[in-house]
Amino acid sequence: MLEFDFLQPQSLAELMVALDETGGSILAGGTDVIPRMRSNLFSASTLVDVSKIGELSFIEERAGEIVIGALTTHAELMNSEVLRSANPALVDAAASVGCNQTRQRGTLGGNLANASPAADTVPPLLVFDAQVRLVSSDSERTLPLIDFFVGPGKTRLGPAEVIHTVSFPRLTGAWGAAFQKIGKRSGMAIAVVSAAAAVVLDETGKVSDARLALGSVAPTVVRSPKAESILQGQQPTPKLIKAAAQASAGDISPISDVRSTAEYRRHAATVLAERAFQQAVDQAVSLVGA
Ligand SMILES: Cc1cc2nc3c(=O)[nH]c(=O)nc-3n(C[C@H](O)[C@H](O)[C@H](O)COP(=O)(O)OP(=O)(O)OC[C@H]3O[C@@H](n4cnc5c(N)ncnc54)[C@H](O)[C@@H]3O)c2cc1C
């Protein structure tokens, strides 16, 4: 049987003390940690349960910046009116996570710290150029979310450092954003491939900004500069969107594993990229001149 000490700080200040004094591991919703403990893939002498720290659970807009506390659950993300208007791709991604119980317990911070290349919240955050704020008892730093991930299960999180918030600027003008995912079965499905796109159009309908992120096709979720540059400055016709989506294959390095083959992932990534771009463009077109 596993034995460990258990602490439940009630505030961020208490959490900092607990981590400094024990070197313990954070437990948020437990939807990654508990299954890993059961499979003997995770152990800690002290578990620090952060679920009672209300100050880390919020979604706010501050001067055009959307700020999300690390303890915000997937259910709260998918039901947020602020996010529905500022990042509908993130709302759809949160709604696609696991089952209802997983979404009620699982948190944004846990999804990021877990650093799975299949983590559903990551592509919609990367296409909004999100930043992550990390705090410890004696430091505070903010880095681009894309730089936070080092590889599968590996991040730049230091010892006794906590994910505090994730933030991104609201897009303005004629823009759209979309999330697409293929899982192995409906419900409870970890992504075999996922894609998020964000597109901004100028007043003539040409693309002034195109962003694409792909999940489960490389050691971390990746952006696709090759696809993005094809659309930049152009009218986003279906033919050009297809060409951009196909170019994304040059930015990924999928592997074969229990969930899929590399070949399938490479093909599916281009299909999802095309769908996500088209969905984002359709939303943006409806706002040109509005
Ligand atoms: C049945 C099932 C289905 C799932 N389906 C999906 C899915 O479809 N898509 C998907 O992306 N994921 C899925 N997951 C994975 C999981 O639910 C998510 O990754 C979830 O967001 C993890 O959050 P948590 O709060 O439960 O993390 P926890 O399990 O509590 O923690 C996970 C890791 O993050 C660390 N951590 C947590 N919070 C912080 C913080 N604020 N600062 C620093 N470190 C922190 C912990 O120490 C631990 O290492 C599924 C899991 C299950 C069990």
mmCIF file of C-alpha atoms and ligand atoms in Angstrom:
data_model
loop_
_atom_site.group_PDB
_atom_site.id
_atom_site.type_symbol
_atom_site.label_atom_id
_atom_site.label_comp_id
_atom_site.label_asym_id
_atom_site.label_seq_id
_atom_site.Cartn_x
_atom_site.Cartn_y
_atom_site.Cartn_z
ATOM 1 C CA MET A 1 0.000 0.000 0.000
ATOM 2 C CA LEU A 2 1.197 3.533 -0.796
ATOM 3 C CA GLU A 3 1.970 5.709 2.200
ATOM 4 C CA PHE A 4 2.353 9.472 2.071
ATOM 5 C CA ASP A 5 1.716 12.585 4.114
ATOM 6 C CA PHE A 6 -1.224 14.691 2.982
ATOM 7 C CA LEU A 7 -1.494 18.479 3.263
ATOM 8 C CA GLN A 8 -4.372 20.715 2.214
ATOM 9 C CA PRO A 9 -3.340 24.390 2.168
ATOM 10 C CA GLN A 10 -6.195 26.901 2.024
ATOM 11 C CA SER A 11 -4.295 29.739 0.312
ATOM 12 C CA LEU A 12 -1.443 30.336 -2.107
ATOM 13 C CA ALA A 13 0.713 31.575 0.782
ATOM 14 C CA GLU A 14 0.108 28.338 2.723
ATOM 15 C CA LEU A 15 0.859 26.333 -0.438
ATOM 16 C CA MET A 16 4.255 28.025 -0.827
ATOM 17 C CA VAL A 17 5.154 27.144 2.772
ATOM 18 C CA ALA A 18 3.963 23.561 2.345
ATOM 19 C CA LEU A 19 6.023 23.039 -0.825
ATOM 20 C CA ASP A 20 9.147 24.630 0.695
ATOM 21 C CA GLU A 21 8.923 22.614 3.899
ATOM 22 C CA THR A 22 8.083 19.221 2.420
ATOM 23 C CA GLY A 23 9.238 19.230 -1.212
ATOM 24 C CA GLY A 24 5.850 17.606 -1.798
ATOM 25 C CA SER A 25 3.991 16.966 -5.066
ATOM 26 C CA ILE A 26 0.914 18.908 -6.079
ATOM 27 C CA LEU A 27 -2.439 17.174 -6.333
ATOM 28 C CA ALA A 28 -5.089 19.266 -8.131
ATOM 29 C CA GLY A 29 -8.070 17.344 -9.583
ATOM 30 C CA GLY A 30 -6.124 14.071 -9.327
ATOM 31 C CA THR A 31 -7.330 12.787 -12.717
ATOM 32 C CA ASP A 32 -3.759 12.197 -13.856
ATOM 33 C CA VAL A 33 -2.079 11.649 -10.478
ATOM 34 C CA ILE A 34 -4.495 9.078 -9.014
ATOM 35 C CA PRO A 35 -4.516 6.707 -12.042
ATOM 36 C CA ARG A 36 -0.709 6.974 -12.134
ATOM 37 C CA MET A 37 -0.476 6.174 -8.408
ATOM 38 C CA ARG A 38 -2.716 3.161 -8.917
ATOM 39 C CA SER A 39 -0.398 1.943 -11.690
ATOM 40 C CA ASN A 40 2.704 2.554 -9.547
ATOM 41 C CA LEU A 41 3.879 5.231 -11.971
ATOM 42 C CA PHE A 42 3.752 8.047 -9.412
ATOM 43 C CA SER A 43 4.896 8.270 -5.815
ATOM 44 C CA ALA A 44 5.491 11.125 -3.384
ATOM 45 C CA SER A 45 6.348 11.309 0.295
ATOM 46 C CA THR A 46 3.939 14.264 0.626
ATOM 47 C CA LEU A 47 0.915 15.100 -1.497
ATOM 48 C CA VAL A 48 -0.140 18.729 -1.366
ATOM 49 C CA ASP A 49 -3.804 19.010 -2.313
ATOM 50 C CA VAL A 50 -4.397 22.447 -3.861
ATOM 51 C CA SER A 51 -8.105 21.971 -4.558
ATOM 52 C CA LYS A 52 -9.208 24.271 -1.699
ATOM 53 C CA ILE A 53 -7.221 27.294 -2.931
ATOM 54 C CA GLY A 54 -10.096 29.345 -4.334
ATOM 55 C CA GLU A 55 -7.857 32.236 -5.392
ATOM 56 C CA LEU A 56 -6.445 30.035 -8.205
ATOM 57 C CA SER A 57 -9.839 29.305 -9.716
ATOM 58 C CA PHE A 58 -11.198 32.083 -11.941
ATOM 59 C CA ILE A 59 -11.634 33.295 -15.526
ATOM 60 C CA GLU A 60 -11.349 37.060 -15.922
ATOM 61 C CA GLU A 61 -10.841 39.699 -18.586
ATOM 62 C CA ARG A 62 -8.378 42.435 -17.612
ATOM 63 C CA ALA A 63 -7.808 45.223 -20.169
ATOM 64 C CA GLY A 64 -8.213 42.992 -23.227
ATOM 65 C CA GLU A 65 -6.287 40.114 -21.626
ATOM 66 C CA ILE A 66 -8.025 36.868 -20.676
ATOM 67 C CA VAL A 67 -6.566 35.475 -17.438
ATOM 68 C CA ILE A 68 -7.378 31.959 -16.208
ATOM 69 C CA GLY A 69 -6.419 30.571 -12.793
ATOM 70 C CA ALA A 70 -4.608 27.221 -12.851
ATOM 71 C CA LEU A 71 -7.253 25.497 -10.738
ATOM 72 C CA THR A 72 -10.069 26.303 -13.160
ATOM 73 C CA THR A 73 -11.690 23.014 -14.160
ATOM 74 C CA HIS A 74 -12.508 21.865 -17.681
ATOM 75 C CA ALA A 75 -16.212 22.152 -16.788
ATOM 76 C CA GLU A 76 -15.687 25.796 -15.819
ATOM 77 C CA LEU A 77 -13.764 26.463 -19.053
ATOM 78 C CA MET A 78 -16.494 24.951 -21.226
ATOM 79 C CA ASN A 79 -19.253 26.906 -19.452
ATOM 80 C CA SER A 80 -17.495 30.279 -19.462
ATOM 81 C CA GLU A 81 -19.245 33.065 -21.378
ATOM 82 C CA VAL A 82 -15.989 35.081 -21.370
ATOM 83 C CA LEU A 83 -14.173 32.232 -23.109
ATOM 84 C CA ARG A 84 -17.033 31.540 -25.498
ATOM 85 C CA SER A 85 -16.593 35.067 -26.829
ATOM 86 C CA ALA A 86 -12.779 35.241 -26.516
ATOM 87 C CA ASN A 87 -11.597 31.708 -27.394
ATOM 88 C CA PRO A 88 -14.348 29.328 -28.586
ATOM 89 C CA ALA A 89 -11.660 26.799 -29.547
ATOM 90 C CA LEU A 90 -10.691 26.468 -25.872
ATOM 91 C CA VAL A 91 -14.346 26.006 -24.890
ATOM 92 C CA ASP A 92 -14.710 23.184 -27.442
ATOM 93 C CA ALA A 93 -11.418 21.604 -26.353
ATOM 94 C CA ALA A 94 -12.434 21.613 -22.670
ATOM 95 C CA ALA A 95 -15.805 20.115 -23.613
ATOM 96 C CA SER A 96 -13.985 17.256 -25.388
ATOM 97 C CA VAL A 97 -11.918 16.233 -22.332
ATOM 98 C CA GLY A 98 -12.794 12.765 -21.005
ATOM 99 C CA CYS A 99 -16.192 12.360 -19.389
ATOM 100 C CA ASN A 100 -18.257 14.621 -17.150
ATOM 101 C CA GLN A 101 -16.495 13.433 -13.966
ATOM 102 C CA THR A 102 -13.068 14.124 -15.508
ATOM 103 C CA ARG A 103 -14.152 17.599 -16.595
ATOM 104 C CA GLN A 104 -15.565 18.396 -13.136
ATOM 105 C CA ARG A 105 -12.306 17.410 -11.391
ATOM 106 C CA GLY A 106 -9.549 17.960 -13.975
ATOM 107 C CA THR A 107 -7.936 21.390 -14.030
ATOM 108 C CA LEU A 108 -6.223 23.549 -16.607
ATOM 109 C CA GLY A 109 -3.018 23.638 -14.527
ATOM 110 C CA GLY A 110 -2.980 19.841 -14.271
ATOM 111 C CA ASN A 111 -3.500 19.499 -18.015
ATOM 112 C CA LEU A 112 -0.508 21.775 -18.679
ATOM 113 C CA ALA A 113 1.799 20.368 -15.970
ATOM 114 C CA ASN A 114 1.109 16.858 -17.210
ATOM 115 C CA ALA A 115 2.646 17.949 -20.545
ATOM 116 C CA SER A 116 1.006 15.327 -22.711
ATOM 117 C CA PRO A 117 1.353 16.050 -26.444
ATOM 118 C CA ALA A 118 -2.342 15.080 -26.525
ATOM 119 C CA ALA A 119 -3.439 17.615 -23.866
ATOM 120 C CA ASP A 120 -6.594 19.158 -25.275
ATOM 121 C CA THR A 121 -6.323 22.649 -23.805
ATOM 122 C CA VAL A 122 -2.884 23.282 -25.296
ATOM 123 C CA PRO A 123 -3.585 23.782 -29.063
ATOM 124 C CA PRO A 124 -6.297 26.440 -28.471
ATOM 125 C CA LEU A 125 -3.999 28.261 -26.056
ATOM 126 C CA LEU A 126 -1.003 28.138 -28.416
ATOM 127 C CA VAL A 127 -2.965 29.724 -31.269
ATOM 128 C CA PHE A 128 -3.748 32.628 -28.946
ATOM 129 C CA ASP A 129 -0.030 33.026 -28.058
ATOM 130 C CA ALA A 130 -0.804 32.228 -24.424
ATOM 131 C CA GLN A 131 1.640 32.893 -21.616
ATOM 132 C CA VAL A 132 1.988 30.942 -18.383
ATOM 133 C CA ARG A 133 2.802 32.512 -15.021
ATOM 134 C CA LEU A 134 4.833 30.396 -12.609
ATOM 135 C CA VAL A 135 5.321 31.262 -8.954
ATOM 136 C CA SER A 136 7.355 29.922 -6.049
ATOM 137 C CA SER A 137 8.010 31.347 -2.573
ATOM 138 C CA ASP A 138 10.893 33.474 -3.850
ATOM 139 C CA SER A 139 10.305 33.918 -7.584
ATOM 140 C CA GLU A 140 7.744 34.735 -10.196
ATOM 141 C CA ARG A 141 8.167 34.426 -13.958
ATOM 142 C CA THR A 142 6.070 34.453 -17.103
ATOM 143 C CA LEU A 143 6.965 32.523 -20.224
ATOM 144 C CA PRO A 144 5.315 31.800 -23.553
ATOM 145 C CA LEU A 145 3.294 28.609 -23.102
ATOM 146 C CA ILE A 146 5.002 27.091 -26.141
ATOM 147 C CA ASP A 147 8.353 27.328 -24.314
ATOM 148 C CA PHE A 148 6.927 25.750 -21.152
ATOM 149 C CA PHE A 149 6.844 22.281 -22.743
ATOM 150 C CA VAL A 150 10.098 20.390 -23.168
ATOM 151 C CA GLY A 151 8.868 16.927 -24.195
ATOM 152 C CA PRO A 152 6.284 14.293 -23.265
ATOM 153 C CA GLY A 153 5.680 14.719 -19.497
ATOM 154 C CA LYS A 154 8.464 17.305 -19.242
ATOM 155 C CA THR A 155 8.115 21.033 -18.576
ATOM 156 C CA ARG A 156 10.234 23.954 -17.402
ATOM 157 C CA LEU A 157 8.455 23.920 -14.022
ATOM 158 C CA GLY A 158 11.082 24.167 -11.293
ATOM 159 C CA PRO A 159 11.000 22.463 -7.883
ATOM 160 C CA ALA A 160 8.421 24.076 -5.566
ATOM 161 C CA GLU A 161 7.137 26.114 -8.536
ATOM 162 C CA VAL A 162 3.406 26.312 -9.227
ATOM 163 C CA ILE A 163 1.429 27.184 -12.347
ATOM 164 C CA HIS A 164 -0.476 30.263 -11.214
ATOM 165 C CA THR A 165 -2.310 31.558 -14.296
ATOM 166 C CA VAL A 166 -2.514 31.307 -18.059
ATOM 167 C CA SER A 167 -3.297 34.419 -20.074
ATOM 168 C CA PHE A 168 -3.745 35.487 -23.684
ATOM 169 C CA PRO A 169 -4.789 38.663 -25.499
ATOM 170 C CA ARG A 170 -8.292 38.880 -26.935
ATOM 171 C CA LEU A 171 -8.288 38.942 -30.746
ATOM 172 C CA THR A 172 -10.075 41.906 -32.295
ATOM 173 C CA GLY A 173 -11.685 42.679 -35.669
ATOM 174 C CA ALA A 174 -12.802 39.904 -38.001
ATOM 175 C CA TRP A 175 -11.440 36.741 -36.424
ATOM 176 C CA GLY A 176 -12.380 33.126 -35.845
ATOM 177 C CA ALA A 177 -10.976 30.195 -33.894
ATOM 178 C CA ALA A 178 -11.735 26.477 -33.963
ATOM 179 C CA PHE A 179 -10.702 23.174 -32.360
ATOM 180 C CA GLN A 180 -10.881 19.741 -33.968
ATOM 181 C CA LYS A 181 -10.046 16.367 -32.436
ATOM 182 C CA ILE A 182 -10.044 12.724 -33.391
ATOM 183 C CA GLY A 183 -10.130 10.246 -30.509
ATOM 184 C CA LYS A 184 -10.376 6.484 -30.552
ATOM 185 C CA ARG A 185 -13.952 6.340 -29.271
ATOM 186 C CA SER A 186 -16.501 8.951 -28.442
ATOM 187 C CA GLY A 187 -16.336 10.091 -24.797
ATOM 188 C CA MET A 188 -13.304 9.506 -22.527
ATOM 189 C CA ALA A 189 -11.051 9.667 -25.589
ATOM 190 C CA ILE A 190 -7.513 11.035 -25.440
ATOM 191 C CA ALA A 191 -6.757 12.729 -28.780
ATOM 192 C CA VAL A 192 -5.193 10.621 -31.533
ATOM 193 C CA VAL A 193 -4.715 13.933 -33.323
ATOM 194 C CA SER A 194 -5.998 17.418 -32.519
ATOM 195 C CA ALA A 195 -5.805 20.800 -34.216
ATOM 196 C CA ALA A 196 -6.653 24.381 -33.332
ATOM 197 C CA ALA A 197 -6.659 27.327 -35.706
ATOM 198 C CA ALA A 198 -7.113 31.064 -35.307
ATOM 199 C CA VAL A 199 -7.517 33.406 -38.268
ATOM 200 C CA VAL A 200 -7.800 37.193 -38.493
ATOM 201 C CA LEU A 201 -8.986 38.861 -41.724
ATOM 202 C CA ASP A 202 -8.403 42.467 -42.791
ATOM 203 C CA GLU A 203 -11.147 44.722 -44.162
ATOM 204 C CA THR A 204 -10.648 43.294 -47.698
ATOM 205 C CA GLY A 205 -11.071 39.714 -46.454
ATOM 206 C CA LYS A 206 -7.378 38.826 -46.739
ATOM 207 C CA VAL A 207 -5.642 36.928 -43.937
ATOM 208 C CA SER A 208 -3.708 39.282 -41.660
ATOM 209 C CA ASP A 209 -2.894 36.539 -39.133
ATOM 210 C CA ALA A 210 -3.118 32.739 -39.419
ATOM 211 C CA ARG A 211 -2.177 30.373 -36.630
ATOM 212 C CA LEU A 212 -2.304 26.593 -36.436
ATOM 213 C CA ALA A 213 -1.362 24.232 -33.594
ATOM 214 C CA LEU A 214 -1.359 20.434 -33.805
ATOM 215 C CA GLY A 215 -1.523 17.919 -30.949
ATOM 216 C CA SER A 216 -0.364 14.279 -30.661
ATOM 217 C CA VAL A 217 1.892 14.549 -33.706
ATOM 218 C CA ALA A 218 5.221 15.513 -32.072
ATOM 219 C CA PRO A 219 6.821 15.276 -28.587
ATOM 220 C CA THR A 220 4.958 18.481 -27.650
ATOM 221 C CA VAL A 221 2.011 20.307 -29.181
ATOM 222 C CA VAL A 222 3.474 22.317 -32.095
ATOM 223 C CA ARG A 223 2.628 25.391 -34.137
ATOM 224 C CA SER A 224 2.884 25.046 -37.920
ATOM 225 C CA PRO A 225 4.779 28.004 -39.433
ATOM 226 C CA LYS A 226 4.662 26.329 -42.872
ATOM 227 C CA ALA A 227 0.863 26.267 -42.909
ATOM 228 C CA GLU A 228 0.528 29.721 -41.355
ATOM 229 C CA SER A 229 2.820 31.403 -43.903
ATOM 230 C CA ILE A 230 0.854 30.032 -46.874
ATOM 231 C CA LEU A 231 -2.309 31.838 -45.737
ATOM 232 C CA GLN A 232 -0.649 35.057 -44.599
ATOM 233 C CA GLY A 233 -1.716 38.041 -46.751
ATOM 234 C CA GLN A 234 -3.900 35.890 -49.025
ATOM 235 C CA GLN A 235 -7.599 35.457 -49.718
ATOM 236 C CA PRO A 236 -8.447 32.267 -47.752
ATOM 237 C CA THR A 237 -10.020 30.228 -50.561
ATOM 238 C CA PRO A 238 -10.834 26.550 -49.883
ATOM 239 C CA LYS A 239 -7.996 25.613 -52.272
ATOM 240 C CA LEU A 240 -5.453 27.699 -50.370
ATOM 241 C CA ILE A 241 -6.709 26.423 -47.007
ATOM 242 C CA LYS A 242 -6.189 22.851 -48.254
ATOM 243 C CA ALA A 243 -2.679 23.718 -49.439
ATOM 244 C CA ALA A 244 -1.862 25.291 -46.073
ATOM 245 C CA ALA A 245 -3.247 22.286 -44.200
ATOM 246 C CA GLN A 246 -1.188 19.913 -46.328
ATOM 247 C CA ALA A 247 1.941 21.971 -45.691
ATOM 248 C CA SER A 248 1.480 21.385 -41.946
ATOM 249 C CA ALA A 249 2.704 17.810 -42.509
ATOM 250 C CA GLY A 250 6.184 19.338 -42.842
ATOM 251 C CA ASP A 251 6.064 20.651 -39.270
ATOM 252 C CA ILE A 252 5.156 17.414 -37.466
ATOM 253 C CA SER A 253 6.938 14.184 -36.521
ATOM 254 C CA PRO A 254 4.217 11.712 -35.522
ATOM 255 C CA ILE A 255 4.968 8.291 -34.058
ATOM 256 C CA SER A 256 3.095 4.987 -34.029
ATOM 257 C CA ASP A 257 1.786 3.876 -30.620
ATOM 258 C CA VAL A 258 -1.127 1.964 -29.080
ATOM 259 C CA ARG A 259 -3.598 4.602 -30.221
ATOM 260 C CA SER A 260 -2.589 5.033 -33.867
ATOM 261 C CA THR A 261 0.065 4.814 -36.555
ATOM 262 C CA ALA A 262 2.377 7.602 -37.652
ATOM 263 C CA GLU A 263 0.961 7.388 -41.172
ATOM 264 C CA TYR A 264 -2.623 7.818 -39.997
ATOM 265 C CA ARG A 265 -1.670 10.694 -37.718
ATOM 266 C CA ARG A 266 0.141 12.501 -40.544
ATOM 267 C CA HIS A 267 -2.918 12.221 -42.787
ATOM 268 C CA ALA A 268 -5.428 13.052 -40.025
ATOM 269 C CA ALA A 269 -3.439 16.112 -38.973
ATOM 270 C CA THR A 270 -3.827 17.651 -42.426
ATOM 271 C CA VAL A 271 -7.557 16.830 -42.486
ATOM 272 C CA LEU A 272 -8.124 18.408 -39.058
ATOM 273 C CA ALA A 273 -5.948 21.402 -39.941
ATOM 274 C CA GLU A 274 -8.101 22.029 -43.021
ATOM 275 C CA ARG A 275 -11.339 21.720 -41.006
ATOM 276 C CA ALA A 276 -10.084 23.977 -38.226
ATOM 277 C CA PHE A 277 -8.816 26.632 -40.661
ATOM 278 C CA GLN A 278 -12.061 26.535 -42.659
ATOM 279 C CA GLN A 279 -14.212 26.807 -39.521
ATOM 280 C CA ALA A 280 -12.109 29.731 -38.239
ATOM 281 C CA VAL A 281 -12.241 31.480 -41.645
ATOM 282 C CA ASP A 282 -16.027 31.017 -41.874
ATOM 283 C CA GLN A 283 -16.452 32.738 -38.491
ATOM 284 C CA ALA A 284 -14.062 35.527 -39.450
ATOM 285 C CA VAL A 285 -15.694 36.137 -42.870
ATOM 286 C CA SER A 286 -19.028 36.763 -41.159
ATOM 287 C CA LEU A 287 -17.376 39.607 -39.206
ATOM 288 C CA VAL A 288 -15.588 41.389 -42.080
ATOM 289 C CA GLY A 289 -16.960 44.922 -42.230
ATOM 290 C CA ALA A 290 -19.113 44.319 -39.148
HETATM 291 C C1 LIG B 1 -10.793 8.960 -17.850
HETATM 292 C C2 LIG B 1 -9.858 10.100 -18.197
HETATM 293 C C3 LIG B 1 -10.036 10.737 -19.423
HETATM 294 C C4 LIG B 1 -9.187 11.796 -19.773
HETATM 295 N N1 LIG B 1 -9.397 12.403 -20.972
HETATM 296 C C5 LIG B 1 -8.612 13.445 -21.316
HETATM 297 C C6 LIG B 1 -8.827 14.114 -22.555
HETATM 298 O O1 LIG B 1 -9.741 13.787 -23.334
HETATM 299 N N2 LIG B 1 -8.009 15.145 -22.861
HETATM 300 C C7 LIG B 1 -7.016 15.562 -22.029
HETATM 301 O O2 LIG B 1 -6.303 16.534 -22.367
HETATM 302 N N3 LIG B 1 -6.775 14.936 -20.862
HETATM 303 C C8 LIG B 1 -7.544 13.910 -20.479
HETATM 304 N N4 LIG B 1 -7.323 13.241 -19.291
HETATM 305 C C9 LIG B 1 -6.195 13.672 -18.456
HETATM 306 C C10 LIG B 1 -6.548 14.637 -17.307
HETATM 307 O O3 LIG B 1 -7.910 14.588 -16.967
HETATM 308 C C11 LIG B 1 -6.186 16.101 -17.604
HETATM 309 O O4 LIG B 1 -4.825 16.198 -17.953
HETATM 310 C C12 LIG B 1 -6.489 17.027 -16.413
HETATM 311 O O5 LIG B 1 -6.566 18.350 -16.871
HETATM 312 C C13 LIG B 1 -5.438 16.942 -15.316
HETATM 313 O O6 LIG B 1 -5.768 17.880 -14.304
HETATM 314 P P1 LIG B 1 -5.832 17.478 -12.760
HETATM 315 O O7 LIG B 1 -6.227 18.702 -12.035
HETATM 316 O O8 LIG B 1 -6.673 16.276 -12.543
HETATM 317 O O9 LIG B 1 -4.305 17.123 -12.503
HETATM 318 P P2 LIG B 1 -3.646 16.226 -11.365
HETATM 319 O O10 LIG B 1 -3.853 14.780 -11.678
HETATM 320 O O11 LIG B 1 -4.047 16.675 -10.009
HETATM 321 O O12 LIG B 1 -2.115 16.637 -11.602
HETATM 322 C C14 LIG B 1 -1.452 16.315 -12.820
HETATM 323 C C15 LIG B 1 -0.011 16.822 -12.737
HETATM 324 O O13 LIG B 1 0.007 18.236 -12.721
HETATM 325 C C16 LIG B 1 0.657 18.748 -11.558
HETATM 326 N N5 LIG B 1 -0.070 19.973 -11.224
HETATM 327 C C17 LIG B 1 -1.420 20.121 -11.121
HETATM 328 N N6 LIG B 1 -1.734 21.417 -10.919
HETATM 329 C C18 LIG B 1 -0.562 22.103 -10.895
HETATM 330 C C19 LIG B 1 -0.219 23.481 -10.728
HETATM 331 N N7 LIG B 1 -1.144 24.445 -10.575
HETATM 332 N N8 LIG B 1 1.092 23.836 -10.751
HETATM 333 C C20 LIG B 1 2.050 22.899 -10.929
HETATM 334 N N9 LIG B 1 1.785 21.574 -11.092
HETATM 335 C C21 LIG B 1 0.498 21.183 -11.080
HETATM 336 C C22 LIG B 1 0.567 17.619 -10.528
HETATM 337 O O14 LIG B 1 1.612 17.698 -9.574
HETATM 338 C C23 LIG B 1 0.703 16.401 -11.444
HETATM 339 O O15 LIG B 1 2.066 16.179 -11.754
HETATM 340 C C24 LIG B 1 -8.143 12.196 -18.899
HETATM 341 C C25 LIG B 1 -7.972 11.539 -17.669
HETATM 342 C C26 LIG B 1 -8.829 10.502 -17.325
HETATM 343 C C27 LIG B 1 -8.627 9.812 -15.995
#
